[in-house]
Coordinates of C-alpha atoms and ligand atoms in Angstrom, one line a residue:
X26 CA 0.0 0.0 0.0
X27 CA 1.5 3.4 -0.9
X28 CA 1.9 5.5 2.1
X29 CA -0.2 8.0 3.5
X30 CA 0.0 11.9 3.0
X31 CA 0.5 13.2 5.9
X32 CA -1.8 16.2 7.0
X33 CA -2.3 18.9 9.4
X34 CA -5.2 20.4 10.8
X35 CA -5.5 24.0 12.1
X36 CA -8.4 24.7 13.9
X37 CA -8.6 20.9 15.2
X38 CA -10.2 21.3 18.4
X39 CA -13.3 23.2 16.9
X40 CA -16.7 22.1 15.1
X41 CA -15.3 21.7 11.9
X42 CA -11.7 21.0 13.2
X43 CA -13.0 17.9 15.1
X44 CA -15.0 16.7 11.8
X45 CA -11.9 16.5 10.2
X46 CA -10.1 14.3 13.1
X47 CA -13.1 12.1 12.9
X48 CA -13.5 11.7 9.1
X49 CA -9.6 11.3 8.1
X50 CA -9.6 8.6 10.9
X51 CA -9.3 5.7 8.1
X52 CA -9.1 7.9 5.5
X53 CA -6.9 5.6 2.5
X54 CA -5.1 8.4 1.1
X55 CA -4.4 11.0 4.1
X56 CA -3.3 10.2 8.1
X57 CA -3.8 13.4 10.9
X58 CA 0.1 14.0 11.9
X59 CA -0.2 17.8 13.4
X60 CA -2.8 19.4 15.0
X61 CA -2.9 23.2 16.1
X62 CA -4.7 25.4 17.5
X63 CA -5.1 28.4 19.8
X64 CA -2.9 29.5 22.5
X65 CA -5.4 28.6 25.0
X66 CA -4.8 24.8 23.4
X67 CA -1.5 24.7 22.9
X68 CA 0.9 22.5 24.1
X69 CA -2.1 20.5 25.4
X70 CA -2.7 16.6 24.4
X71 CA -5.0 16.9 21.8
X72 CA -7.6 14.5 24.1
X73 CA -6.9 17.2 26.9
X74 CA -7.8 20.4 24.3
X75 CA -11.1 18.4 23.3
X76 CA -12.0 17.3 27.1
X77 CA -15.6 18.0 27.5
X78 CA -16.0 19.1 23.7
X79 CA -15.7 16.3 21.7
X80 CA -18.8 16.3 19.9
X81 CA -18.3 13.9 17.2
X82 CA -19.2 10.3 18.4
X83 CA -18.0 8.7 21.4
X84 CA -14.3 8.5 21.2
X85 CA -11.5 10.7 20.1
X86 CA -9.5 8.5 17.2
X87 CA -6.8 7.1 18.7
X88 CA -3.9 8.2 16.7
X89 CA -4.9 11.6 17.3
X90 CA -5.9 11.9 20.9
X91 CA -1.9 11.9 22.2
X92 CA -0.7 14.3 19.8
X93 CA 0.1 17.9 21.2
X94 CA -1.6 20.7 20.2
X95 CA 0.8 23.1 18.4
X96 CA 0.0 27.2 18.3
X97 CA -1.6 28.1 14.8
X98 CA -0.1 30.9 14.7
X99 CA 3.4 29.8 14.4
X100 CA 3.8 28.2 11.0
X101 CA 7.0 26.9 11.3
X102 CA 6.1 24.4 14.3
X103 CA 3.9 22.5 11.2
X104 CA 7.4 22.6 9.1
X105 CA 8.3 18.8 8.6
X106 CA 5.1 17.4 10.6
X107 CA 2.5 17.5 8.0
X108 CA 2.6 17.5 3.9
X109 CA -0.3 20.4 3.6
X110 CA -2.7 21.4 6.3
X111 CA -6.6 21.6 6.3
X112 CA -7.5 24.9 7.8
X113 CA -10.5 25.3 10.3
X114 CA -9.6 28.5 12.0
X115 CA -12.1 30.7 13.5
X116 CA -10.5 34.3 14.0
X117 CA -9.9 37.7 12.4
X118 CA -10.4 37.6 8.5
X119 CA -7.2 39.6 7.8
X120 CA -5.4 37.3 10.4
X121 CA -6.5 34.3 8.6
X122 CA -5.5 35.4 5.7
X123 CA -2.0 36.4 6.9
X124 CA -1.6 33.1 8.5
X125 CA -2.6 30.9 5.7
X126 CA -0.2 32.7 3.2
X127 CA 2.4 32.5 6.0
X128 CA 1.6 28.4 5.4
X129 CA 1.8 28.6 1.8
X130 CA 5.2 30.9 1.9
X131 CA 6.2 27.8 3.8
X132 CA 5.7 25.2 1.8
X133 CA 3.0 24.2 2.9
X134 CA -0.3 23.9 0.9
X135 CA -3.6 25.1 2.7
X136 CA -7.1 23.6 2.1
X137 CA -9.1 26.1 3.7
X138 CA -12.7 26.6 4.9
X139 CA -12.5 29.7 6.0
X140 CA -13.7 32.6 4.1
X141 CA -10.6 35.2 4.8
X142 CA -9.3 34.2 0.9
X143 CA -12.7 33.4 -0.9
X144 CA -12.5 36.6 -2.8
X145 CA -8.9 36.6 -3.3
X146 CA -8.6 36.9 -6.9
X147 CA -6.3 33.8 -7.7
X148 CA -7.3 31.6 -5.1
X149 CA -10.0 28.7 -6.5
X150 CA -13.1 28.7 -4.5
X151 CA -14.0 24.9 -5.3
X152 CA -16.8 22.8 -5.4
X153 CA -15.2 19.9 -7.3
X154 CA -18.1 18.9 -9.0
X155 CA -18.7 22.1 -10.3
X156 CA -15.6 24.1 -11.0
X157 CA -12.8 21.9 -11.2
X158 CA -11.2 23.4 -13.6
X159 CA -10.7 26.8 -11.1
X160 CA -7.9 24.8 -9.9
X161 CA -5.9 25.9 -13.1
X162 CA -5.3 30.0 -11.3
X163 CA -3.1 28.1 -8.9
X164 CA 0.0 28.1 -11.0
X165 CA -0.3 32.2 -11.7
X166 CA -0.9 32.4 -7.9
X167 CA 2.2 30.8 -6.9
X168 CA 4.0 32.7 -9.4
X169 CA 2.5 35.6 -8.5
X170 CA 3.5 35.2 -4.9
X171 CA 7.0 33.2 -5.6
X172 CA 5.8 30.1 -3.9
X173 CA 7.6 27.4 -4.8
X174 CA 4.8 24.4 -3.7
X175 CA 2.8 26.1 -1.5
X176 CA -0.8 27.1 -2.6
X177 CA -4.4 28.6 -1.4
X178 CA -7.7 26.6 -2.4
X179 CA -10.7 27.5 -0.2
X180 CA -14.3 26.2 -0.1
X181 CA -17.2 28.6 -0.5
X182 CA -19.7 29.0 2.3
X183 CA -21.2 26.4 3.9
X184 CA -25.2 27.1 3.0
X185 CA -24.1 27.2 -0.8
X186 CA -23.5 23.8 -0.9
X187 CA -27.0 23.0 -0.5
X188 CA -28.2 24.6 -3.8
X189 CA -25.3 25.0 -6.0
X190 CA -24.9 21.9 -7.7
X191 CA -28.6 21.5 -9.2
X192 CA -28.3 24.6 -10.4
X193 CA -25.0 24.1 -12.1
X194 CA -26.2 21.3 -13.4
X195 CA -29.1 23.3 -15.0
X196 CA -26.3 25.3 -16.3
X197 CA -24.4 22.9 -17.7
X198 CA -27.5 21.1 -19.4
X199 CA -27.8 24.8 -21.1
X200 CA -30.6 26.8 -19.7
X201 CA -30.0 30.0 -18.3
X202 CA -30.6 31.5 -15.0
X203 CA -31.8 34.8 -14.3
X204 CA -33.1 35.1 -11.3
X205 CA -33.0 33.1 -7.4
X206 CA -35.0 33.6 -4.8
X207 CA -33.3 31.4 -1.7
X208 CA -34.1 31.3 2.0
X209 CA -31.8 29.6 4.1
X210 CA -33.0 27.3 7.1
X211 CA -29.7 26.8 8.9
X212 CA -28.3 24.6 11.4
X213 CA -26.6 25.4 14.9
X214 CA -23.3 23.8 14.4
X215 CA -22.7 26.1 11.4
X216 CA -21.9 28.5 14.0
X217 CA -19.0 26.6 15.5
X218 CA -19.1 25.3 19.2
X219 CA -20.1 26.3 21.7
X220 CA -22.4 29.0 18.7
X221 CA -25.9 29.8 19.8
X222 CA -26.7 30.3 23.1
X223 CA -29.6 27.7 23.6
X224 CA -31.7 30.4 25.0
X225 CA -31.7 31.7 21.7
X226 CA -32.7 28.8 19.6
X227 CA -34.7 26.3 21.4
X228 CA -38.5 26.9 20.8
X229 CA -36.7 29.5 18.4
X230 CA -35.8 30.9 14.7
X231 CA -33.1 33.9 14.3
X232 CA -34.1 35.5 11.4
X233 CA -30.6 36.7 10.7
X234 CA -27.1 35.6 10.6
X235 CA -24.4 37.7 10.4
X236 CA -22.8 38.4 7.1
X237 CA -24.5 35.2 4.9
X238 CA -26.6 37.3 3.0
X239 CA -24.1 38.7 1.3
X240 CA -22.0 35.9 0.8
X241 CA -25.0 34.0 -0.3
X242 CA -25.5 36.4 -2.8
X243 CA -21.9 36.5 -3.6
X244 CA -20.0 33.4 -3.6
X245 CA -22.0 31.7 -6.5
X246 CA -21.3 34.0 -8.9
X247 CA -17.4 33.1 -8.3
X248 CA -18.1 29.2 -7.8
X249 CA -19.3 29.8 -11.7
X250 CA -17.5 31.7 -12.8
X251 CA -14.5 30.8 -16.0
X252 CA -10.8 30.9 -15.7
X253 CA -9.3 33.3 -18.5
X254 CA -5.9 34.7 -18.4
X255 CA -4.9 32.8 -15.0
X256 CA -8.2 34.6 -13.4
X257 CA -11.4 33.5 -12.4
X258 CA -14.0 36.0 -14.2
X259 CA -16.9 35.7 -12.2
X260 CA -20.4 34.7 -13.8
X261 CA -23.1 37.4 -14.5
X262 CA -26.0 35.7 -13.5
X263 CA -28.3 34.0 -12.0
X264 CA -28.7 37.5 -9.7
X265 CA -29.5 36.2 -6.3
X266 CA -31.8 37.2 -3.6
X267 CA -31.3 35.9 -0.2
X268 CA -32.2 35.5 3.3
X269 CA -30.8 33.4 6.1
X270 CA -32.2 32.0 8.9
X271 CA -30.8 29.9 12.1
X272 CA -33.2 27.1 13.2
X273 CA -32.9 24.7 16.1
X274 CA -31.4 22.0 14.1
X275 CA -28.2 20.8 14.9
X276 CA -26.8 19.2 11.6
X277 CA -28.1 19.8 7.7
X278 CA -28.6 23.3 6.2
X279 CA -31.7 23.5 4.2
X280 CA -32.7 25.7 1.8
X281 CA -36.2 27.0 -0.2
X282 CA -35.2 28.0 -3.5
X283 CA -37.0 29.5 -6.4
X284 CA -35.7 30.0 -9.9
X285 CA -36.5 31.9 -12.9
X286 CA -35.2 30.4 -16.4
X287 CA -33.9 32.3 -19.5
X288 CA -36.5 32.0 -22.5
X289 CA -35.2 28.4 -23.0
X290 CA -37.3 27.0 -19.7
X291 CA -36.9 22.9 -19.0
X292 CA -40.0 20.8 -17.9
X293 CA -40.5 19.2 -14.3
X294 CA -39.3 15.8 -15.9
X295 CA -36.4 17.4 -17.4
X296 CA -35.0 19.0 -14.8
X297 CA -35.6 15.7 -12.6
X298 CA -33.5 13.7 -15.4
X299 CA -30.8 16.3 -15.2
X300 CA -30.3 16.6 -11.5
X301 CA -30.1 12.1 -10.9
X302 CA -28.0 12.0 -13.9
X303 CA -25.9 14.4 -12.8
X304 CA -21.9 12.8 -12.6
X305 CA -19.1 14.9 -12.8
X306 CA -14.6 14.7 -12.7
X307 CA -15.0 13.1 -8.5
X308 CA -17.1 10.5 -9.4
X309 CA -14.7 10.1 -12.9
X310 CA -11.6 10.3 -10.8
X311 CA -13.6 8.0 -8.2
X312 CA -12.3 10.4 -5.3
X313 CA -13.1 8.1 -1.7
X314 CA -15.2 10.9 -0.5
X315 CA -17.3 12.0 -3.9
X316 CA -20.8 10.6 -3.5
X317 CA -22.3 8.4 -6.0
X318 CA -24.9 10.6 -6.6
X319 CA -24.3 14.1 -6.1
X320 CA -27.7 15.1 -6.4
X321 CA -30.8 12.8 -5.0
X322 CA -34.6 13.5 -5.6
X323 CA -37.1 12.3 -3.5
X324 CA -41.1 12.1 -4.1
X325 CA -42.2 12.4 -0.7
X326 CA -44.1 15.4 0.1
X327 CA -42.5 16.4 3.5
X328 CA -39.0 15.4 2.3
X329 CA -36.4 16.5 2.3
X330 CA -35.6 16.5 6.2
X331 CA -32.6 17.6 8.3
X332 CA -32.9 14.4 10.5
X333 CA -33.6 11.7 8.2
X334 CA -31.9 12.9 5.1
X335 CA -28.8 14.7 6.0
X336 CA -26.6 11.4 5.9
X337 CA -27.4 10.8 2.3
X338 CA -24.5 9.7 0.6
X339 CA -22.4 10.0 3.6
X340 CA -23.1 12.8 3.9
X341 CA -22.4 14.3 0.5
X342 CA -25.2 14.5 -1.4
X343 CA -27.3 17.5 -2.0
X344 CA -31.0 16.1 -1.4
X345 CA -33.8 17.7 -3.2
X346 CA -37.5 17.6 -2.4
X347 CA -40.9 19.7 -3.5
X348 CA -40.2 20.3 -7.0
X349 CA -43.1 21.9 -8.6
X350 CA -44.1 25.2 -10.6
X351 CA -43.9 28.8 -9.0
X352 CA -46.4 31.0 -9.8
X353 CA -43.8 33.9 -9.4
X354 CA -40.6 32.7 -10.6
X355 CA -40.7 29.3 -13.3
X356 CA -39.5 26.6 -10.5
X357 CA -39.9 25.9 -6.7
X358 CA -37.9 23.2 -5.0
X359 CA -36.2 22.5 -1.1
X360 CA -32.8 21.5 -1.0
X361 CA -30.7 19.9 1.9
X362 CA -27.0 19.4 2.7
X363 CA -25.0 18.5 5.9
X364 CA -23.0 21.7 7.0
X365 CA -20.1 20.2 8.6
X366 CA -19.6 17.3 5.9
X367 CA -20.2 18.2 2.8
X368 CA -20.7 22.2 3.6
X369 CA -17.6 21.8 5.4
X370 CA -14.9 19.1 6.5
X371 CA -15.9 16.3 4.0
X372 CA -16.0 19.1 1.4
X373 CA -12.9 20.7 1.9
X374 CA -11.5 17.1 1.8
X375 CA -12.9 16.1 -1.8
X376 CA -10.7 19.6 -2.4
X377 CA -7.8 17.9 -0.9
X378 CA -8.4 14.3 -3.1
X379 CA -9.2 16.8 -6.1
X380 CA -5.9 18.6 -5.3
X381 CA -3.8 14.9 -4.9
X382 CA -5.9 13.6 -7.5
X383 CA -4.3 16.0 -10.3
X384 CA -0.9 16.2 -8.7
X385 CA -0.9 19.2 -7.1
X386 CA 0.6 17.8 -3.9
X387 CA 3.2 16.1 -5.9
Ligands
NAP19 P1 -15.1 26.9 16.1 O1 -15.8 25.7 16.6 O2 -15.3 28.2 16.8 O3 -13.5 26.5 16.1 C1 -12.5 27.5 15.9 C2 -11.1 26.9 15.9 O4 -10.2 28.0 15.7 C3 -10.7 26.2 17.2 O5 -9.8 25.2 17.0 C4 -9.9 27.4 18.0 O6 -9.0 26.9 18.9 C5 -9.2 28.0 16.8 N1 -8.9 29.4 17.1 C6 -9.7 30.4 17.6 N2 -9.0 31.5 17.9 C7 -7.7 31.2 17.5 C8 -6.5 32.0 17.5 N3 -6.4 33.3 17.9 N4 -5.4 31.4 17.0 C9 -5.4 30.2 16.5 N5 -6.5 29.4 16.5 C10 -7.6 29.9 17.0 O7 -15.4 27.2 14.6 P2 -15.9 26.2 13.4 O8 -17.4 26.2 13.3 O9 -15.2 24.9 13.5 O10 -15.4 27.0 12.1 C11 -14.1 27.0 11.7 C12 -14.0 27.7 10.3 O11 -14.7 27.0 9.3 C13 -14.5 29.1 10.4 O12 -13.7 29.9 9.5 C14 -15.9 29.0 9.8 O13 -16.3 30.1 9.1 C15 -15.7 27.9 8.7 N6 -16.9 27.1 8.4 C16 -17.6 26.5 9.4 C17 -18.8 25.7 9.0 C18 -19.6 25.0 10.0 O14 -20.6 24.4 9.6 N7 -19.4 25.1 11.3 C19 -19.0 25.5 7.7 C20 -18.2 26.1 6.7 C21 -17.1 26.8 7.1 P3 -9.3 26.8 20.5 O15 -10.2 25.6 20.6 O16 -8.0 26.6 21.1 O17 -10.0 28.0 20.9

């Protein structure tokens, strides 16, 4: 068996942090070697740092639970430990940003989920399935910086995931969209631990989350968006209306989406073929964590639901209910995802198999 790439995690002991710990526990291509965090954790067994906030089964994986917990914020402590490092850090924007091109000066690739370097012109902003080919900027970005193999590739927000690919794959099957209409039913983790105080959600909605709007609104333009000149050109359309909502629900983002075609508009049946045929280069590459079936319909009236379908694919799968006609828009539809897999660590490691994949960590 060829061995394992070794990886770091920054931000370990957090929501999505601990995810990651959990999910690369048998992972066949990557092993946990480093873990960091912050001061607070440093120089702590990483069992120790986690001690009364695990929150992701019952046990800590073993291989991981007597490593010590290096500071984040010095680099060079990862230098040697780890191959290229998944970052889960929850700080400053401009301090994360800092700190993950301090990694990449380094040497040492990031795989990000933060959103300090989402907008940062040469840094791909992946969903594999949909814009693979945004990993073609990092070469101009590592010339542009003078980094020899270090590189940034980020994920995009966490409530996108739930949507995006049916509507690329709309896209791709060639009908335009104008216009979206989304509202966001979101789940607690997605504000990290200890997030929400429960006084606030339980026999609760918060009609607002800080900052999501915008990057709702935002982010998809970049996700599909085309690479020209070493640049991702962002897409013009569909223009996006959102609003985001927190909901006492501890895993799976869903969202309520409405969309209105170009003059080319598909039928019910159409769009249903498109979305359960929809395949793209993870499933090609057969990547361990790319789902089968990236996009699964279901008939049942009060489905899709948080509890019974956010494991869909392991997790992967965006999980569409309720298609039918808007009287407004052309099409109605709810969507579903799992925030801290596929909206976050499961997601940012398909970047990382994408990344391995096509040689990037080479
Ligand atoms: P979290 O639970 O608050 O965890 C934050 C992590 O950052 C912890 O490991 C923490 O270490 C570390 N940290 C905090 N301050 C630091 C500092 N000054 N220096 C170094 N490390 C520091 O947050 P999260 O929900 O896991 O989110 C992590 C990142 O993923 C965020 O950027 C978030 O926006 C993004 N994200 C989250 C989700 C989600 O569903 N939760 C989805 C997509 C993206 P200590 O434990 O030592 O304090």
């Amino acid at each position: 068996m060829a061995e394992k790439i070794r990886v770091g995690v920054l931000g370990a002991t957090g929501m999505v942090g601990q995810r990651y710990i959990k999910l690369l526990e048998d992972h066949p291509w990557f092993e946990v070697t480093y873990v960091a965090a912050s001061p607070r954790s440093a120089g702590k067994l990483y069992k120790d740092a986690v001690k009364n906030r695990w929150l992701i089964g019952a046990e800590i994986p073993a291989k991981v639970a007597d490593l010590t917990v290096e500071d984040a914020n010095d680099e060079k402590k990862a230098l040697g430990k780890c191959q290229f490092v998944f970052s889960a850090l929850e700080m400053g924007k401009d301090e994360i940003k800092a700190l993950e091109a301090a990694y990449a000066a380094e040497g040492i690739p990031v795989v990000s989920n933060a959103s300090a370097n989402r907008w940062t012109e040469d840094v791909p902003m992946l969903v594999p399935e949909i814009n693979y080919e945004h990993l073609n900027v990092i070469a101009e970005q590592k010339k542009h910086h003078g980094w020899d193999k270090g590189f940034i590739a980020v994920k995009p927000n966490c409530s996108l995931q739930t949507y995006m690919m049916p509507i690329h794959a709309l896209i791709k099957a060639g009908y335009e969209i104008k216009r979206m209409v989304v509202t966001t039913l979101q789940a607690t983790s997605g504000a990290g631990y200890p997030g929400v105080p429960s006084f606030d959600m339980i026999d609760n909605i918060v009609p607002f989350i800080g900052g999501e709007e915008e990057k709702t609104e935002k982010e998809c333009l970049k996700i599909l968006g085309t690479v020209k000149d070493g640049k991702i050109e962002n897409a013009s359309l569909p223009l996006v209306s959102s609003t985001c909502t927190r909901v006492p629900v501890v895993d799976g983002h869903t969202a309520c989406v409405s969309l209105e075609f170009g003059d080319k508009k598909p039928s019910l049946e159409e769009i249903e073929k498109i979305w359960t045929s929809y395949t793209s280069v993870p499933q090609e590459l057969n990547l361990p964590s790319a789902p089968v079936h990236p996009i699964v319909v279901r008939h049942e009236e009060n489905r899709p639901q948080p509890r019974r379908d956010r494991e869909t694919e392991k997790g992967m799968a965006c999980v569409i209910g309720r298609l039918r006609p808007c009287p407004v828009f052309d099409i109605k539809f709810v969507a579903l995802s799992h925030n801290t897999k596929r909206g976050a660590a499961l997601g940012g490691i398909l970047n990382a198999e994408l990344l391995k994949a096509k040689g990037y960590f080479d």
